[in-house]
PDB file of C-alpha atoms in Angstrom:
ATOM      1  CA  UNK A   1       0.118   0.027   0.603  1.00 79.00           C
ATOM      2  CA  UNK A   2       3.024   2.071   0.814  1.00 80.00           C
ATOM      3  CA  UNK A   3       1.339   3.526   4.097  1.00 85.00           C
ATOM      4  CA  UNK A   4       5.076   2.085   5.745  1.00 85.00           C
ATOM      5  CA  UNK A   5       2.772   0.768   7.677  1.00 92.00           C
ATOM      6  CA  UNK A   6       5.691  -2.157   8.170  1.00 95.00           C
ATOM      7  CA  UNK A   7       8.960  -2.677   6.626  1.00 96.00           C
ATOM      8  CA  UNK A   8      11.541  -6.048   6.775  1.00 97.00           C
ATOM      9  CA  UNK A   9      14.602  -6.948   5.185  1.00 97.00           C
ATOM     10  CA  UNK A  10      15.236 -10.386   4.439  1.00 97.00           C
ATOM     11  CA  UNK A  11      18.906 -12.170   5.578  1.00 97.00           C
ATOM     12  CA  UNK A  12      20.070 -15.486   4.378  1.00 95.00           C
ATOM     13  CA  UNK A  13      22.655 -16.990   6.134  1.00 92.00           C
ATOM     14  CA  UNK A  14      23.825 -20.793   5.138  1.00 92.00           C
ATOM     15  CA  UNK A  15      22.196 -23.397   3.460  1.00 91.00           C
ATOM     16  CA  UNK A  16      19.545 -21.268   2.621  1.00 90.00           C
ATOM     17  CA  UNK A  17      18.692 -20.441   5.469  1.00 94.00           C
ATOM     18  CA  UNK A  18      16.167 -16.755   5.160  1.00 96.00           C
ATOM     19  CA  UNK A  19      15.745 -14.958   8.014  1.00 97.00           C
ATOM     20  CA  UNK A  20      12.732 -11.960   7.147  1.00 98.00           C
ATOM     21  CA  UNK A  21      12.859  -9.500  10.673  1.00 98.00           C
ATOM     22  CA  UNK A  22      10.194  -7.233  10.393  1.00 98.00           C
ATOM     23  CA  UNK A  23       9.096  -4.088  11.994  1.00 98.00           C
ATOM     24  CA  UNK A  24       4.881  -2.939  12.199  1.00 97.00           C
ATOM     25  CA  UNK A  25       3.092  -0.090  13.824  1.00 94.00           C
ATOM     26  CA  UNK A  26      -0.767  -0.982  14.474  1.00 93.00           C
ATOM     27  CA  UNK A  27      -2.562   2.666  14.710  1.00 91.00           C
ATOM     28  CA  UNK A  28      -4.188   3.688  17.496  1.00 85.00           C
ATOM     29  CA  UNK A  29      -7.776   3.432  17.536  1.00 84.00           C
ATOM     30  CA  UNK A  30      -9.134   7.292  16.819  1.00 81.00           C
ATOM     31  CA  UNK A  31     -12.394   8.971  16.719  1.00 80.00           C
ATOM     32  CA  UNK A  32     -13.229  10.927  12.853  1.00 77.00           C
ATOM     33  CA  UNK A  33     -12.063  14.016  13.598  1.00 80.00           C
ATOM     34  CA  UNK A  34      -9.005  13.544  14.386  1.00 82.00           C
ATOM     35  CA  UNK A  35      -7.604  14.057  10.821  1.00 80.00           C
ATOM     36  CA  UNK A  36      -4.243  13.855  11.373  1.00 84.00           C
ATOM     37  CA  UNK A  37      -4.243  10.752  12.646  1.00 88.00           C
ATOM     38  CA  UNK A  38      -2.410   7.524  11.435  1.00 90.00           C
ATOM     39  CA  UNK A  39      -5.654   5.262  11.986  1.00 89.00           C
ATOM     40  CA  UNK A  40      -8.203   8.098   9.873  1.00 91.00           C
ATOM     41  CA  UNK A  41      -4.203   9.067   7.184  1.00 90.00           C
ATOM     42  CA  UNK A  42      -4.746   5.119   6.622  1.00 91.00           C
ATOM     43  CA  UNK A  43      -9.030   5.031   6.740  1.00 91.00           C
ATOM     44  CA  UNK A  44      -8.548   7.715   3.669  1.00 92.00           C
ATOM     45  CA  UNK A  45      -6.702   6.340   2.070  1.00 92.00           C
ATOM     46  CA  UNK A  46      -8.915   2.310   1.878  1.00 92.00           C
ATOM     47  CA  UNK A  47     -12.288   4.698   2.015  1.00 92.00           C
ATOM     48  CA  UNK A  48     -11.006   6.495  -1.506  1.00 93.00           C
ATOM     49  CA  UNK A  49      -9.489   3.154  -3.632  1.00 92.00           C
ATOM     50  CA  UNK A  50     -12.764   1.795  -2.033  1.00 92.00           C
ATOM     51  CA  UNK A  51     -12.444  -0.441   0.132  1.00 90.00           C
ATOM     52  CA  UNK A  52     -14.336   0.240   4.149  1.00 89.00           C
ATOM     53  CA  UNK A  53     -13.310  -1.608   7.541  1.00 87.00           C
ATOM     54  CA  UNK A  54     -11.102  -0.491  10.354  1.00 91.00           C
ATOM     55  CA  UNK A  55      -8.247  -0.115   8.859  1.00 91.00           C
ATOM     56  CA  UNK A  56      -6.560  -1.485  12.339  1.00 92.00           C
ATOM     57  CA  UNK A  57      -8.983  -4.829  11.098  1.00 93.00           C
ATOM     58  CA  UNK A  58      -6.734  -4.411   7.638  1.00 93.00           C
ATOM     59  CA  UNK A  59      -3.222  -4.570   8.439  1.00 92.00           C
ATOM     60  CA  UNK A  60      -4.549  -7.260  10.835  1.00 94.00           C
ATOM     61  CA  UNK A  61      -5.223  -8.812   7.742  1.00 94.00           C
ATOM     62  CA  UNK A  62      -2.792  -7.884   5.247  1.00 93.00           C
ATOM     63  CA  UNK A  63       0.320  -8.438   7.267  1.00 96.00           C
ATOM     64  CA  UNK A  64      -1.406 -12.183   9.184  1.00 97.00           C
ATOM     65  CA  UNK A  65      -1.035 -12.969   5.228  1.00 96.00           C
ATOM     66  CA  UNK A  66       1.561 -11.423   3.969  1.00 97.00           C
ATOM     67  CA  UNK A  67       3.912 -13.415   6.925  1.00 98.00           C
ATOM     68  CA  UNK A  68       2.006 -16.790   5.904  1.00 98.00           C
ATOM     69  CA  UNK A  69       3.480 -16.137   2.597  1.00 98.00           C
ATOM     70  CA  UNK A  70       6.368 -15.808   3.420  1.00 98.00           C
ATOM     71  CA  UNK A  71       6.886 -18.423   5.633  1.00 98.00           C
ATOM     72  CA  UNK A  72       5.516 -20.322   2.396  1.00 97.00           C
ATOM     73  CA  UNK A  73       8.486 -19.182   0.700  1.00 96.00           C
ATOM     74  CA  UNK A  74      10.495 -21.197   3.063  1.00 96.00           C
ATOM     75  CA  UNK A  75      11.314 -18.119   4.997  1.00 97.00           C
ATOM     76  CA  UNK A  76      11.356 -17.684   9.271  1.00 97.00           C
ATOM     77  CA  UNK A  77      10.288 -14.717  10.633  1.00 98.00           C
ATOM     78  CA  UNK A  78      11.153 -12.081  13.031  1.00 98.00           C
ATOM     79  CA  UNK A  79       8.283  -9.424  14.008  1.00 98.00           C
ATOM     80  CA  UNK A  80       8.678  -6.323  15.891  1.00 97.00           C
ATOM     81  CA  UNK A  81       5.567  -4.976  16.756  1.00 95.00           C
ATOM     82  CA  UNK A  82       3.840  -2.417  18.348  1.00 92.00           C
ATOM     83  CA  UNK A  83       0.504  -3.330  18.193  1.00 91.00           C
ATOM     84  CA  UNK A  84      -1.616  -0.917  20.504  1.00 89.00           C
ATOM     85  CA  UNK A  85      -3.424  -3.851  22.192  1.00 89.00           C
ATOM     86  CA  UNK A  86      -2.938  -5.376  24.931  1.00 87.00           C
ATOM     87  CA  UNK A  87      -1.127  -7.885  25.191  1.00 85.00           C
ATOM     88  CA  UNK A  88      -1.441  -9.628  28.438  1.00 82.00           C
ATOM     89  CA  UNK A  89      -5.069 -10.644  26.786  1.00 83.00           C
ATOM     90  CA  UNK A  90      -5.284 -12.840  24.491  1.00 82.00           C
ATOM     91  CA  UNK A  91      -6.661  -9.549  20.669  1.00 86.00           C
ATOM     92  CA  UNK A  92      -6.919 -10.237  17.803  1.00 90.00           C
ATOM     93  CA  UNK A  93      -4.104  -9.499  16.140  1.00 91.00           C
ATOM     94  CA  UNK A  94      -2.203 -11.327  18.466  1.00 91.00           C
ATOM     95  CA  UNK A  95      -4.712 -14.871  17.957  1.00 92.00           C
ATOM     96  CA  UNK A  96      -4.099 -15.021  14.731  1.00 94.00           C
ATOM     97  CA  UNK A  97       0.244 -14.397  15.163  1.00 95.00           C
ATOM     98  CA  UNK A  98       0.113 -17.712  17.691  1.00 93.00           C
ATOM     99  CA  UNK A  99      -2.473 -19.900  15.706  1.00 95.00           C
ATOM    100  CA  UNK A 100      -3.307 -18.709  11.868  1.00 95.00           C
ATOM    101  CA  UNK A 101       1.144 -17.167  11.766  1.00 96.00           C
ATOM    102  CA  UNK A 102       2.610 -19.739  14.358  1.00 96.00           C
ATOM    103  CA  UNK A 103       4.277 -17.597  15.471  1.00 97.00           C
ATOM    104  CA  UNK A 104       5.389 -16.917  19.367  1.00 94.00           C
ATOM    105  CA  UNK A 105       6.201 -14.709  21.345  1.00 88.00           C
ATOM    106  CA  UNK A 106       9.270 -16.415  23.120  1.00 85.00           C
ATOM    107  CA  UNK A 107       9.338 -13.132  25.195  1.00 78.00           C
ATOM    108  CA  UNK A 108       5.690 -13.773  27.132  1.00 77.00           C
ATOM    109  CA  UNK A 109       6.792 -17.750  26.832  1.00 76.00           C
ATOM    110  CA  UNK A 110       9.601 -17.353  29.514  1.00 71.00           C
ATOM    111  CA  UNK A 111       8.807 -14.873  31.627  1.00 68.00           C
ATOM    112  CA  UNK A 112       5.000 -15.012  31.935  1.00 65.00           C
ATOM    113  CA  UNK A 113       3.802 -15.658  35.643  1.00 62.00           C
ATOM    114  CA  UNK A 114      -0.101 -14.537  36.429  1.00 61.00           C
ATOM    115  CA  UNK A 115       0.599 -13.892  40.178  1.00 64.00           C
ATOM    116  CA  UNK A 116       3.412 -11.299  38.327  1.00 66.00           C
ATOM    117  CA  UNK A 117       1.661  -9.537  34.594  1.00 70.00           C
ATOM    118  CA  UNK A 118       4.112  -7.458  33.060  1.00 74.00           C
ATOM    119  CA  UNK A 119       4.724  -4.062  32.957  1.00 73.00           C
ATOM    120  CA  UNK A 120       2.852  -1.772  29.951  1.00 77.00           C
ATOM    121  CA  UNK A 121       5.608  -0.464  27.902  1.00 80.00           C
ATOM    122  CA  UNK A 122       5.685   2.814  27.219  1.00 77.00           C
ATOM    123  CA  UNK A 123       6.172   5.548  29.113  1.00 77.00           C
ATOM    124  CA  UNK A 124       2.501   6.854  30.326  1.00 80.00           C
ATOM    125  CA  UNK A 125       1.266   3.046  29.178  1.00 79.00           C
ATOM    126  CA  UNK A 126      -0.261   0.722  31.601  1.00 82.00           C
ATOM    127  CA  UNK A 127      -0.501  -2.481  29.099  1.00 83.00           C
ATOM    128  CA  UNK A 128       2.085  -4.620  27.438  1.00 83.00           C
ATOM    129  CA  UNK A 129       1.282  -3.031  23.496  1.00 86.00           C
ATOM    130  CA  UNK A 130       4.663  -4.556  21.804  1.00 89.00           C
ATOM    131  CA  UNK A 131       5.925  -7.414  21.332  1.00 90.00           C
ATOM    132  CA  UNK A 132       8.723  -9.057  19.429  1.00 93.00           C
ATOM    133  CA  UNK A 133       7.118 -12.327  17.409  1.00 95.00           C
ATOM    134  CA  UNK A 134       9.021 -15.245  16.208  1.00 97.00           C
ATOM    135  CA  UNK A 135       9.273 -18.746  14.267  1.00 96.00           C
ATOM    136  CA  UNK A 136       9.667 -21.476  16.041  1.00 93.00           C
ATOM    137  CA  UNK A 137      12.554 -22.908  15.198  1.00 90.00           C
ATOM    138  CA  UNK A 138      14.476 -19.352  16.438  1.00 89.00           C
ATOM    139  CA  UNK A 139      14.013 -19.847  20.339  1.00 79.00           C
ATOM    140  CA  UNK A 140      16.218 -22.682  20.133  1.00 66.00           C
TER     141      UNK A 140
END
């Protein structure tokens, strides 16, 4: 789309071992009167080309579709993402990444404890909204 929702770099090692590192940003939902927000800029772009719907949901769908395409080519994935959803819960994007893309969240797998919730990932926030998701073969 050219919207800058994610960018990536592909590394190739020995024996055709390929790893794609992706940096992604999911815009925060905002009211329609806040014209300059990323969410509304994306909404206007999609409406102009005849795609109605929430830019966040479109990003979730398009990002997971793209990741699955790269995986079909045999690539490993490292996704660094500002999801702007509470990753302490199993939200829509997190569900798609874990179950549709079969990625894992090694930070939460190692340190998550119900008695000690993960800290917020922004200075002013109250929940972890950023994370790293990886192909299972990379966790070793």
